Short mmCIF file of C-alpha atoms in Angstrom, two decimals:
data_model
loop_
_atom_site.label_atom_id
_atom_site.label_comp_id
_atom_site.label_asym_id
_atom_site.label_seq_id
_atom_site.Cartn_x
_atom_site.Cartn_y
_atom_site.Cartn_z
CA UNK A 285 -26.47 -20.00 1.01
CA UNK A 286 -23.69 -20.68 -1.45
CA UNK A 287 -25.44 -18.81 -4.26
CA UNK A 288 -25.96 -15.92 -1.90
CA UNK A 289 -22.26 -15.76 -1.13
CA UNK A 290 -21.41 -15.73 -4.80
CA UNK A 291 -23.86 -12.89 -5.41
CA UNK A 292 -22.31 -11.08 -2.46
CA UNK A 293 -18.78 -11.44 -3.81
CA UNK A 294 -19.73 -10.39 -7.31
CA UNK A 295 -21.68 -7.39 -5.98
CA UNK A 296 -18.71 -6.26 -3.95
CA UNK A 297 -16.48 -6.48 -6.99
CA UNK A 298 -18.96 -4.46 -9.05
CA UNK A 299 -19.41 -1.86 -6.30
CA UNK A 300 -15.67 -1.29 -5.93
CA UNK A 301 -15.17 -0.98 -9.67
CA UNK A 302 -18.13 1.37 -10.10
CA UNK A 303 -17.07 3.49 -7.17
CA UNK A 304 -13.51 3.94 -8.38
CA UNK A 305 -14.18 4.45 -12.08
CA UNK A 306 -17.62 5.71 -13.03
CA UNK A 307 -18.93 7.48 -9.96
CA UNK A 308 -16.64 10.47 -10.12
CA UNK A 309 -18.36 11.40 -13.38
CA UNK A 310 -21.50 12.28 -11.42
CA UNK A 311 -19.84 14.66 -9.00
CA UNK A 312 -22.06 17.38 -7.62
CA UNK A 313 -20.31 20.36 -6.07
CA UNK A 314 -17.11 18.36 -6.30
CA UNK A 315 -18.42 15.62 -4.05
CA UNK A 316 -18.70 11.96 -5.01
CA UNK A 317 -21.30 9.81 -3.26
CA UNK A 318 -19.90 6.79 -1.48
CA UNK A 319 -21.98 3.75 -2.43
CA UNK A 320 -19.62 1.55 -0.43
CA UNK A 321 -20.82 3.25 2.76
CA UNK A 322 -24.44 3.07 1.61
CA UNK A 323 -24.18 -0.66 0.91
CA UNK A 324 -22.54 -1.40 4.26
CA UNK A 325 -25.28 0.50 6.08
CA UNK A 326 -27.89 -1.31 4.00
CA UNK A 327 -26.47 -4.74 4.81
CA UNK A 328 -26.20 -3.88 8.49
CA UNK A 329 -29.84 -2.75 8.58
CA UNK A 330 -31.09 -5.67 6.57
CA UNK A 331 -29.13 -8.58 8.01
CA UNK A 332 -27.74 -7.41 11.34
CA UNK A 333 -24.46 -6.36 12.85
CA UNK A 334 -22.28 -9.38 12.03
CA UNK A 335 -23.13 -9.30 8.34
CA UNK A 336 -22.73 -5.52 8.34
CA UNK A 337 -19.32 -5.80 9.95
CA UNK A 338 -18.17 -8.44 7.47
CA UNK A 339 -19.41 -6.44 4.49
CA UNK A 340 -17.82 -3.28 5.89
CA UNK A 341 -14.57 -5.05 6.43
CA UNK A 342 -14.41 -6.54 2.95
CA UNK A 343 -15.46 -3.35 1.15
CA UNK A 344 -13.08 -1.30 3.27
CA UNK A 345 -10.31 -3.72 2.55
CA UNK A 346 -10.93 -3.42 -1.19
CA UNK A 347 -10.70 0.34 -0.83
CA UNK A 348 -7.45 -0.08 1.10
CA UNK A 349 -6.01 -2.24 -1.62
CA UNK A 350 -7.00 0.02 -4.47
CA UNK A 351 -6.41 3.41 -2.88
CA UNK A 352 -5.36 3.26 0.73
CA UNK A 353 -2.16 4.81 1.95
CA UNK A 354 -1.82 1.85 4.27
CA UNK A 355 -3.54 -1.52 4.52
CA UNK A 356 -6.39 -1.87 6.98
CA UNK A 357 -7.47 1.70 7.60
CA UNK A 358 -10.74 1.62 5.66
CA UNK A 359 -11.25 -2.03 6.53
CA UNK A 360 -11.38 -1.15 10.21
CA UNK A 361 -13.55 1.90 9.58
CA UNK A 362 -15.98 -0.22 7.54
CA UNK A 363 -16.02 -2.97 10.15
CA UNK A 364 -17.08 -0.59 12.89
CA UNK A 365 -19.54 1.18 10.62
CA UNK A 366 -21.39 -2.05 9.87
CA UNK A 367 -21.19 -3.23 13.44
CA UNK A 368 -22.44 -0.03 15.06
CA UNK A 369 -25.26 0.53 12.57
CA UNK A 370 -26.34 -3.09 13.02
CA UNK A 371 -26.28 -2.88 16.82
CA UNK A 372 -28.11 0.43 17.00
CA UNK A 373 -30.87 -0.54 14.67
CA UNK A 374 -31.42 -4.19 15.71
CA UNK A 375 -33.44 -4.86 12.58
CA UNK A 376 -36.26 -2.57 13.61
CA UNK A 377 -38.36 -0.83 11.01
CA UNK A 378 -36.04 -2.03 8.36
CA UNK A 379 -38.53 -1.53 5.59
CA UNK A 380 -39.34 2.04 6.42
CA UNK A 381 -37.71 4.30 3.86
CA UNK A 382 -37.30 7.22 6.26
CA UNK A 383 -35.34 5.08 8.70
CA UNK A 384 -32.96 4.17 5.92
CA UNK A 385 -32.47 7.75 4.81
CA UNK A 386 -31.98 8.89 8.38
CA UNK A 387 -29.46 6.16 9.15
CA UNK A 388 -27.52 6.76 5.98
CA UNK A 389 -27.37 10.48 6.67
CA UNK A 390 -26.16 10.20 10.26
CA UNK A 391 -23.81 7.28 9.64
CA UNK A 392 -22.15 8.95 6.68
CA UNK A 393 -21.41 12.04 8.75
CA UNK A 394 -20.01 10.04 11.64
CA UNK A 395 -18.07 7.67 9.38
CA UNK A 396 -16.51 10.32 7.15
CA UNK A 397 -15.63 12.56 10.08
CA UNK A 398 -13.96 9.66 11.87
CA UNK A 399 -11.97 8.87 8.74
CA UNK A 400 -10.85 12.49 8.57
CA UNK A 401 -10.03 12.85 12.26
CA UNK A 402 -8.26 9.51 12.61
CA UNK A 403 -6.21 10.21 9.50
CA UNK A 404 -5.20 13.69 10.67
CA UNK A 405 -4.43 12.36 14.13
CA UNK A 406 -2.31 9.58 12.66
CA UNK A 407 -0.43 12.02 10.48
CA UNK A 408 0.12 14.30 13.46
CA UNK A 409 1.46 11.39 15.45
CA UNK A 410 3.67 9.68 12.91
CA UNK A 411 4.71 12.36 10.47
CA UNK A 412 4.25 15.77 12.09
CA UNK A 413 6.16 17.58 9.36
CA UNK A 414 3.44 16.62 6.90
CA UNK A 415 0.44 17.22 9.11
CA UNK A 416 -2.16 19.87 8.46
CA UNK A 417 -4.20 22.13 10.67
CA UNK A 418 -7.56 20.66 11.53
CA UNK A 419 -10.37 22.40 9.74
CA UNK A 420 -13.41 20.59 11.08
CA UNK A 421 -15.86 23.29 10.08
CA UNK A 422 -14.74 23.09 6.47
CA UNK A 423 -14.69 19.31 6.58
CA UNK A 424 -18.27 19.15 7.85
CA UNK A 425 -19.76 21.89 5.72
CA UNK A 426 -18.05 21.23 2.41
CA UNK A 427 -17.38 17.51 2.39
CA UNK A 428 -19.22 15.49 5.01
CA UNK A 429 -22.61 17.19 4.83
CA UNK A 430 -22.96 17.22 1.04
CA UNK A 431 -21.79 13.62 0.89
CA UNK A 432 -24.32 12.64 3.56
CA UNK A 433 -27.15 14.24 1.60
CA UNK A 434 -25.95 12.64 -1.60
CA UNK A 435 -25.63 9.23 0.06
CA UNK A 436 -29.09 9.49 1.58
CA UNK A 437 -30.66 10.11 -1.81
CA UNK A 438 -28.71 7.32 -3.46
CA UNK A 439 -29.50 4.92 -0.59
CA UNK A 440 -33.17 4.64 -1.63
CA UNK A 441 -32.66 2.82 -4.95
CA UNK A 442 -29.71 0.82 -3.62
CA UNK A 443 -31.68 -0.33 -0.62
CA UNK A 444 -34.70 -1.19 -2.77
CA UNK A 445 -32.45 -3.30 -4.98
CA UNK A 446 -30.94 -5.05 -1.97
CA UNK A 447 -34.36 -5.90 -0.55
CA UNK A 448 -35.45 -7.26 -3.92
CA UNK A 449 -32.36 -9.48 -4.23
CA UNK A 450 -32.82 -10.68 -0.66
CA UNK A 451 -36.49 -11.49 -1.24
CA UNK A 452 -35.63 -13.51 -4.29
CA UNK A 453 -33.24 -15.61 -2.26
CA UNK A 454 -35.75 -16.07 0.51
CA UNK A 455 -38.43 -17.15 -1.92
CA UNK A 456 -36.01 -19.59 -3.48
CA UNK A 457 -35.26 -21.00 -0.05
CA UNK A 458 -38.97 -21.37 0.72
CA UNK A 459 -39.67 -23.23 -2.48
CA UNK A 460 -36.82 -25.59 -1.73
CA UNK A 461 -38.20 -26.24 1.74
CA UNK A 462 -41.61 -27.14 0.33
CA UNK A 463 -40.35 -30.34 -1.15
CA UNK B 927 -25.35 -16.40 25.25
CA UNK B 928 -22.95 -14.48 27.44
CA UNK B 929 -20.08 -16.62 26.30
CA UNK B 930 -21.02 -16.03 22.69
CA UNK B 931 -21.04 -12.29 23.28
CA UNK B 932 -17.71 -12.53 25.00
CA UNK B 933 -16.33 -14.49 22.14
CA UNK B 934 -17.56 -11.98 19.63
CA UNK B 935 -16.15 -9.16 21.64
CA UNK B 936 -12.83 -10.92 21.91
CA UNK B 937 -12.82 -11.59 18.19
CA UNK B 938 -13.49 -7.93 17.49
CA UNK B 939 -10.65 -6.87 19.74
CA UNK B 940 -8.36 -9.37 18.08
CA UNK B 941 -9.22 -8.11 14.59
CA UNK B 942 -8.80 -4.50 15.67
CA UNK B 943 -5.37 -5.09 17.14
CA UNK B 944 -4.35 -7.15 14.14
CA UNK B 945 -5.40 -4.41 11.74
CA UNK B 946 -3.55 -1.77 13.75
CA UNK B 947 -0.39 -3.84 13.40
CA UNK B 948 -1.10 -4.32 9.71
CA UNK B 949 -1.55 -0.56 9.31
CA UNK B 950 1.72 0.11 11.05
CA UNK B 951 3.59 -2.40 8.93
CA UNK B 952 2.12 -1.32 5.60
CA UNK B 953 2.39 2.42 6.26
CA UNK B 954 6.04 2.06 5.37
CA UNK B 955 6.33 2.17 1.66
CA UNK B 956 8.73 -0.64 1.03
CA UNK B 957 6.83 -3.03 3.21
CA UNK B 958 7.13 -6.69 2.32
CA UNK B 959 3.37 -7.10 2.67
CA UNK B 960 2.72 -4.98 -0.39
CA UNK B 961 2.83 -8.03 -2.58
CA UNK B 962 -0.55 -8.90 -1.16
CA UNK B 963 -2.37 -5.78 -2.24
CA UNK B 964 -0.47 -5.88 -5.51
CA UNK B 965 -1.81 -9.34 -6.23
CA UNK B 966 -5.41 -8.32 -5.66
CA UNK B 967 -4.91 -5.17 -7.69
CA UNK B 968 -3.98 -7.34 -10.64
CA UNK B 969 -7.60 -8.53 -10.58
CA UNK B 970 -9.10 -5.07 -10.21
CA UNK B 971 -6.97 -3.13 -12.67
CA UNK B 972 -8.12 -4.58 -16.00
CA UNK B 973 -11.78 -4.21 -15.05
CA UNK B 974 -11.24 -0.69 -13.84
CA UNK B 975 -9.46 0.10 -17.07
CA UNK B 976 -12.42 -1.20 -19.02
CA UNK B 977 -14.97 0.79 -17.05
CA UNK B 978 -12.87 3.91 -17.11
CA UNK B 979 -12.78 3.63 -20.89
CA UNK B 980 -16.58 3.30 -20.99
CA UNK B 981 -16.97 6.33 -18.74
CA UNK B 982 -14.78 8.40 -21.03
CA UNK B 983 -16.72 7.21 -24.08
CA UNK B 984 -20.06 8.09 -22.49
CA UNK B 985 -18.71 11.50 -21.57
CA UNK B 986 -17.57 12.20 -25.10
CA UNK B 987 -20.66 10.53 -26.60
CA UNK B 988 -23.02 12.82 -24.70
CA UNK B 989 -21.22 15.90 -25.89
CA UNK B 990 -21.38 14.61 -29.48
CA UNK B 991 -25.15 14.97 -29.67
CA UNK B 992 -25.24 18.41 -28.17
CA UNK B 993 -22.65 19.79 -30.50
CA UNK B 994 -24.05 19.50 -34.02
CA UNK B 995 -25.00 23.16 -34.19
CA UNK B 996 -21.79 24.20 -32.63
CA UNK B 997 -19.71 22.46 -35.27
CA UNK B 998 -20.37 25.06 -37.96
CA UNK B 999 -19.55 27.89 -35.64
CA UNK B 1000 -16.52 26.03 -34.45
CA UNK B 1001 -15.30 25.45 -37.99
CA UNK B 1002 -15.25 29.14 -38.73
CA UNK B 1003 -13.55 29.77 -35.47
CA UNK B 1004 -10.96 27.07 -36.14
CA UNK B 1005 -10.05 28.61 -39.46
CA UNK B 1006 -9.31 31.90 -37.84
CA UNK B 1007 -7.50 30.03 -35.11
CA UNK B 1008 -5.13 28.48 -37.63
CA UNK B 1009 -3.85 31.90 -38.58
CA UNK B 1010 -3.42 32.74 -34.96
CA UNK B 1011 -1.68 29.45 -34.25
CA UNK B 1012 0.79 29.97 -37.04
CA UNK B 1013 1.74 33.20 -35.44
CA UNK B 1014 1.88 31.47 -32.06
CA UNK B 1015 4.20 28.80 -33.41
CA UNK B 1016 6.68 31.44 -34.36
CA UNK B 1017 6.26 32.98 -30.92
CA UNK B 1018 6.74 29.63 -29.24
CA UNK B 1019 9.94 29.02 -31.11
CA UNK B 1020 11.15 32.32 -29.78
CA UNK B 1021 10.01 31.40 -26.25
CA UNK B 1022 11.75 28.08 -26.50
CA UNK B 1023 15.02 29.76 -27.23
CA UNK B 1024 14.37 32.21 -24.45
CA UNK B 1025 13.49 29.37 -22.13
CA UNK B 1026 16.72 27.55 -22.90
CA UNK B 1027 18.65 30.70 -22.27
CA UNK B 1028 16.88 31.37 -18.97
CA UNK B 1029 17.27 27.80 -17.83
CA UNK B 1030 20.96 28.07 -18.40
CA UNK B 1031 21.00 31.32 -16.49
CA UNK B 1032 19.15 29.70 -13.61
CA UNK B 1033 21.52 26.80 -13.72
CA UNK B 1034 18.66 24.44 -14.26
CA UNK B 1035 20.42 22.05 -16.54
CA UNK B 1036 18.17 19.86 -18.52
CA UNK B 1037 18.15 17.13 -15.97
CA UNK B 1038 15.32 15.24 -17.56
CA UNK B 1039 17.87 13.84 -20.00
CA UNK B 1040 18.79 11.27 -17.45
CA UNK B 1041 15.16 10.19 -17.05
CA UNK B 1042 13.13 7.76 -19.06
CA UNK B 1043 9.46 8.55 -19.17
CA UNK B 1044 6.92 5.77 -18.82
CA UNK B 1045 3.45 6.61 -20.09
CA UNK B 1046 0.36 5.63 -18.15
CA UNK B 1047 -3.40 6.16 -18.42
CA UNK B 1048 -5.52 7.07 -15.44
CA UNK B 1049 -7.78 4.08 -14.78
CA UNK B 1050 -9.37 4.77 -11.41
CA UNK B 1051 -9.72 7.51 -8.83
CA UNK B 1052 -9.91 7.55 -5.06
CA UNK B 1053 -13.55 6.89 -4.16
CA UNK B 1054 -13.52 9.08 -1.08
CA UNK B 1055 -13.64 12.84 -0.87
CA UNK B 1056 -10.66 13.35 1.40
CA UNK B 1057 -7.68 12.38 -0.69
CA UNK B 1058 -6.52 12.78 -4.23
CA UNK B 1059 -5.01 9.51 -5.35
CA UNK B 1060 -5.47 7.77 -8.66
CA UNK B 1061 -4.21 4.62 -10.34
CA UNK B 1062 -2.53 4.33 -13.70
CA UNK B 1063 -2.10 1.26 -15.87
CA UNK B 1064 1.67 1.15 -15.61
CA UNK B 1065 3.41 -0.91 -12.97
CA UNK B 1066 6.62 -2.61 -12.06
CA UNK B 1067 6.45 -4.62 -15.28
CA UNK B 1068 6.98 -1.31 -17.12
CA UNK B 1069 9.74 -0.30 -14.75
CA UNK B 1070 7.76 1.88 -12.34
CA UNK B 1071 8.97 1.98 -8.75
CA UNK B 1072 7.86 3.60 -5.51
CA UNK B 1073 8.34 7.37 -5.20
CA UNK B 1074 9.06 7.95 -8.85
CA UNK B 1075 8.03 11.46 -9.88
CA UNK B 1076 5.01 11.79 -12.14
CA UNK B 1077 4.46 14.58 -14.66
CA UNK B 1078 1.83 15.48 -17.23
CA UNK B 1079 2.65 17.86 -20.03
CA UNK B 1080 5.27 20.07 -18.50
CA UNK B 1081 3.96 20.12 -14.95
CA UNK B 1082 4.38 18.08 -11.82
CA UNK B 1083 1.52 15.72 -10.98
CA UNK B 1084 2.86 13.91 -7.93
CA UNK B 1085 4.70 10.77 -7.12
CA UNK B 1086 4.14 7.04 -7.17
CA UNK B 1087 2.79 6.00 -3.81
CA UNK B 1088 2.84 2.33 -4.47
CA UNK B 1089 3.89 0.53 -7.62
CA UNK B 1090 2.02 -2.68 -8.26
CA UNK B 1091 2.69 -5.22 -10.95
CA UNK B 1092 0.41 -3.82 -13.67
CA UNK B 1093 -0.88 -0.66 -11.99
CA UNK B 1094 0.40 2.00 -9.64
CA UNK B 1095 -1.14 4.32 -7.08
CA UNK B 1096 -0.19 7.92 -7.61
CA UNK B 1097 -0.52 10.63 -5.00
CA UNK B 1098 -0.98 14.07 -6.50
CA UNK B 1099 0.56 17.25 -5.14
CA UNK B 1100 -2.90 18.53 -4.16
CA UNK B 1101 -3.43 15.58 -1.79
CA UNK B 1102 -3.44 16.70 1.85
CA UNK B 1103 -0.50 14.44 2.69
CA UNK B 1104 1.69 15.67 -0.12
CA UNK B 1105 4.65 17.94 0.57
CA UNK B 1106 6.91 19.16 -2.21
CA UNK B 1107 10.00 21.24 -1.76
CA UNK B 1108 9.69 24.07 -4.28
CA UNK B 1109 11.77 26.95 -5.48
CA UNK B 1110 10.71 30.37 -6.70
CA UNK B 1111 12.22 30.86 -10.12
CA UNK B 1112 12.52 34.62 -9.64
CA UNK B 1113 14.85 34.46 -6.67
CA UNK B 1114 15.77 30.84 -6.19
CA UNK B 1115 14.41 30.75 -2.64
CA UNK B 1116 13.05 27.55 -1.13
CA UNK B 1117 9.38 27.14 -0.31
CA UNK B 1118 7.14 24.25 0.66
CA UNK B 1119 4.20 23.30 -1.52
CA UNK B 1120 1.49 21.41 0.34
CA UNK B 1121 -1.89 20.01 -0.49
CA UNK B 1122 -4.80 21.57 1.34
CA UNK B 1123 -8.23 20.12 2.05
CA UNK B 1124 -10.14 23.28 1.19
CA UNK B 1125 -8.15 23.95 -1.99
CA UNK B 1126 -8.07 20.39 -3.27
CA UNK B 1127 -11.46 20.54 -4.94
CA UNK B 1128 -10.44 23.51 -7.05
CA UNK B 1129 -7.22 21.76 -8.00
CA UNK B 1130 -5.03 24.22 -6.11
CA UNK B 1131 -2.39 23.86 -3.41
CA UNK B 1132 -0.73 26.15 -0.92
CA UNK B 1133 2.80 27.46 -0.55
CA UNK B 1134 4.22 27.78 2.93
CA UNK B 1135 7.45 28.91 4.56
CA UNK B 1136 7.85 31.91 2.33
CA UNK B 1137 10.84 33.91 3.60
CA UNK B 1138 9.61 37.14 5.19
CA UNK B 1139 11.80 39.39 3.10
CA UNK B 1140 10.83 37.60 -0.07
CA UNK B 1141 9.21 39.81 -2.64
CA UNK B 1142 6.60 37.59 -4.24
CA UNK B 1143 3.81 38.58 -6.53
CA UNK B 1144 0.89 36.94 -8.26
CA UNK B 1145 2.00 35.08 -11.37
CA UNK B 1146 5.43 34.07 -10.12
CA UNK B 1147 6.42 30.57 -11.12
CA UNK B 1148 7.40 27.77 -8.77
CA UNK B 1149 9.48 24.75 -9.74
CA UNK B 1150 10.68 21.77 -7.75
CA UNK B 1151 13.87 22.42 -5.85
CA UNK B 1152 15.27 18.91 -5.95
CA UNK B 1153 15.56 18.78 -2.17
CA UNK B 1154 13.90 15.94 -0.34
CA UNK B 1155 14.75 13.18 -2.74
CA UNK B 1156 11.47 12.49 -4.48
CA UNK B 1157 11.53 15.00 -7.29
CA UNK B 1158 14.37 16.10 -9.55
CA UNK B 1159 15.15 19.79 -9.72
CA UNK B 1160 13.35 22.05 -12.10
CA UNK B 1161 9.97 20.45 -12.78
CA UNK B 1162 7.39 23.20 -13.24
CA UNK B 1163 4.77 23.14 -10.49
CA UNK B 1164 2.62 26.19 -11.10
CA UNK B 1165 2.09 29.87 -10.59
CA UNK B 1166 1.12 31.97 -7.61
CA UNK B 1167 -2.57 32.73 -7.80
CA UNK B 1168 -3.13 34.61 -4.60
CA UNK B 1169 -1.09 35.72 -1.59
CA UNK B 1170 -2.73 35.54 1.81
CA UNK B 1171 -1.58 37.09 5.03
CA UNK B 1172 -2.36 35.14 8.18
CA UNK B 1173 -3.71 37.62 10.71
CA UNK B 1174 -2.24 36.30 13.94
CA UNK B 1175 1.33 35.89 12.77
CA UNK B 1176 3.73 37.71 10.56
CA UNK B 1177 3.64 34.83 8.19
CA UNK B 1178 1.88 34.52 4.91
CA UNK B 1179 1.09 31.80 2.49
CA UNK B 1180 0.30 31.75 -1.16
CA UNK B 1181 -2.12 29.77 -3.26
CA UNK B 1182 -0.55 27.97 -6.15
CA UNK B 1183 -2.36 27.12 -9.30
CA UNK B 1184 -0.62 24.04 -10.71
CA UNK B 1185 -0.10 23.87 -14.46
CA UNK B 1186 -1.62 20.43 -14.41
CA UNK B 1187 -5.40 20.32 -14.53
CA UNK B 1188 -6.11 17.57 -12.02
CA UNK B 1189 -9.77 17.28 -12.94
CA UNK B 1190 -9.06 16.36 -16.53
CA UNK B 1191 -6.00 14.27 -16.04
CA UNK B 1192 -6.03 11.27 -18.34
CA UNK B 1193 -2.49 10.53 -19.27
CA UNK B 1194 0.66 10.93 -17.19
CA UNK B 1195 4.33 10.20 -17.51
CA UNK B 1196 6.31 8.54 -14.78
CA UNK B 1197 9.95 9.54 -14.70
CA UNK B 1198 12.46 6.79 -14.21
CA UNK B 1199 16.03 7.60 -13.47
CA UNK B 1200 18.32 5.85 -15.91
CA UNK B 1201 20.82 5.33 -13.12
CA UNK B 1202 18.51 2.69 -11.73
CA UNK B 1203 17.14 3.10 -8.26
CA UNK B 1204 18.47 6.57 -7.58
CA UNK B 1205 15.23 8.47 -7.29
CA UNK B 1206 13.26 5.59 -5.93
CA UNK B 1207 15.40 4.64 -3.03
CA UNK B 1208 16.51 8.13 -2.01
CA UNK B 1209 13.01 9.00 -0.97
CA UNK B 1210 12.28 5.72 0.71
CA UNK B 1211 15.03 6.26 3.20
CA UNK B 1212 13.50 9.51 4.33
#
C-alpha cells in the first residue's frame, strides 16, 4: 500500500508537469487535451468514488497552485468529477474500452462546462465590471467538444497504462500473501 | 452502513464549505494564504523549467532535420535581406526620431525611465483551455510583485497575477478576466481592452466603450492610458484589426491585434517601479 501511494504521488507530480509544460506543444485546433481530467476519470472508474474524489482533489489543487486565480476552484471541481464518475459507474464494465471512451467524453463536457459556467457566474457576482457575456454555444462547439474528443482518444493509452500499473501491484500483493 | 454514508456525506459537505471559504480568502490578491501556494510552486517551478526547455529543444530539433534543403535557399534569401535590412536600419533611425517627436507631441513622456525591467522566461502554461495564464521563472527574489505590468518587445503582455518566490503567474491581456484601460493614439480617447473567449485562441482581444462620435479605422494604434493603476501610460497594446457593429444597439466594438504574439511568447520583461511599491499597491487597492 505504501509503494502504491508513492507511485501515486510521483505520477501526480509527473502529470502536472507534463500538462503544464509539454502538452501545449501538441495542440490541435488550438485545444490542449486535459490528461488531469482523463486520469481522474480513470482512477474513479478503476478504484471507485473515494479514490476518484481524492485524486481529483489533489490534481485540481495542483492546478490551483500552479495556475488558479484562486485556491480551491479546480480542487473542488476535480473532487466532484471523481466522486460523480465513481458513483455513476460503480466499477461496472471497467475493462471495456468503449465504456471508458464514453465516460471520458461525457465527463469532460460536463466538467469543462461547469468550470466555465461557475467561473463566469463567480465573475458576474464578485466583479461585474470584468464579467463577460455568456457564449455557451461557442464554449461547447469550439472548446468543450474538441477537448472531449481529444480526451477520449488520449484516455485509451492512459487507461491501459493505469490498468497495467494496478495489475502489477495486485500481483505483487498476491505473491506476498502466498508466503 | 447508513452511518458511514452519513459520515461521508458530512465530510463532503465540510470539504466543500471549507474550499468555498478558501476560494473567497485567496481570491484577494494580497491574501496571507498565498505563502502556501508559493511554497509548493517552489517545488514545481524548477521541474517545469527543465521540461519546458526540453519541449523547446524538441521543437527546434524537429525543424532542424526538415530544413537542410531550405538552408541553401535561405542563404541566398538572407544575402538579399541584408541589403534590405541596411536600408531598413536607416529607415528605423528616421522612425525613431519621428517616434520621439510624436511621443512628445502626445505628451507621452518616456515614463519607462522610472521602471526597472526584470527578465523572465516562460516556463509553464495554463493547462486548461479557458484562460491564458503562464508562469515565468522570476519571482519575489528578483523583485517581482503582484500586479506589476509585463511587456515583451515593445508591447503589453499583461500583469503579474501572483508573484511567488522563484516564479510568478502572469495573466495576459487576452485572458477573459483581463481588462485594460486603453487610449487611442490618434485622438487620445479612452477605451477598454478586454480579453474574449472566442478571440483568445487567435491571440486577439476586443475593444469596448468606443465613444460614438469617435472616428476609428482599421490600423489605428492603442496604448495603455495609465488609468486603473496596473499599467503605466503609453505601453503599446496593438492595432485595430476589425471594427464590428453590434446589431441591436448603437454600439460597436473593435478587434485588436496585440503586437505581442502570445503563441510564441518565450521571454518577457516585468516592469518594476523604482519608487518601490507604487505600481504594485495602487492596483491592489482597487
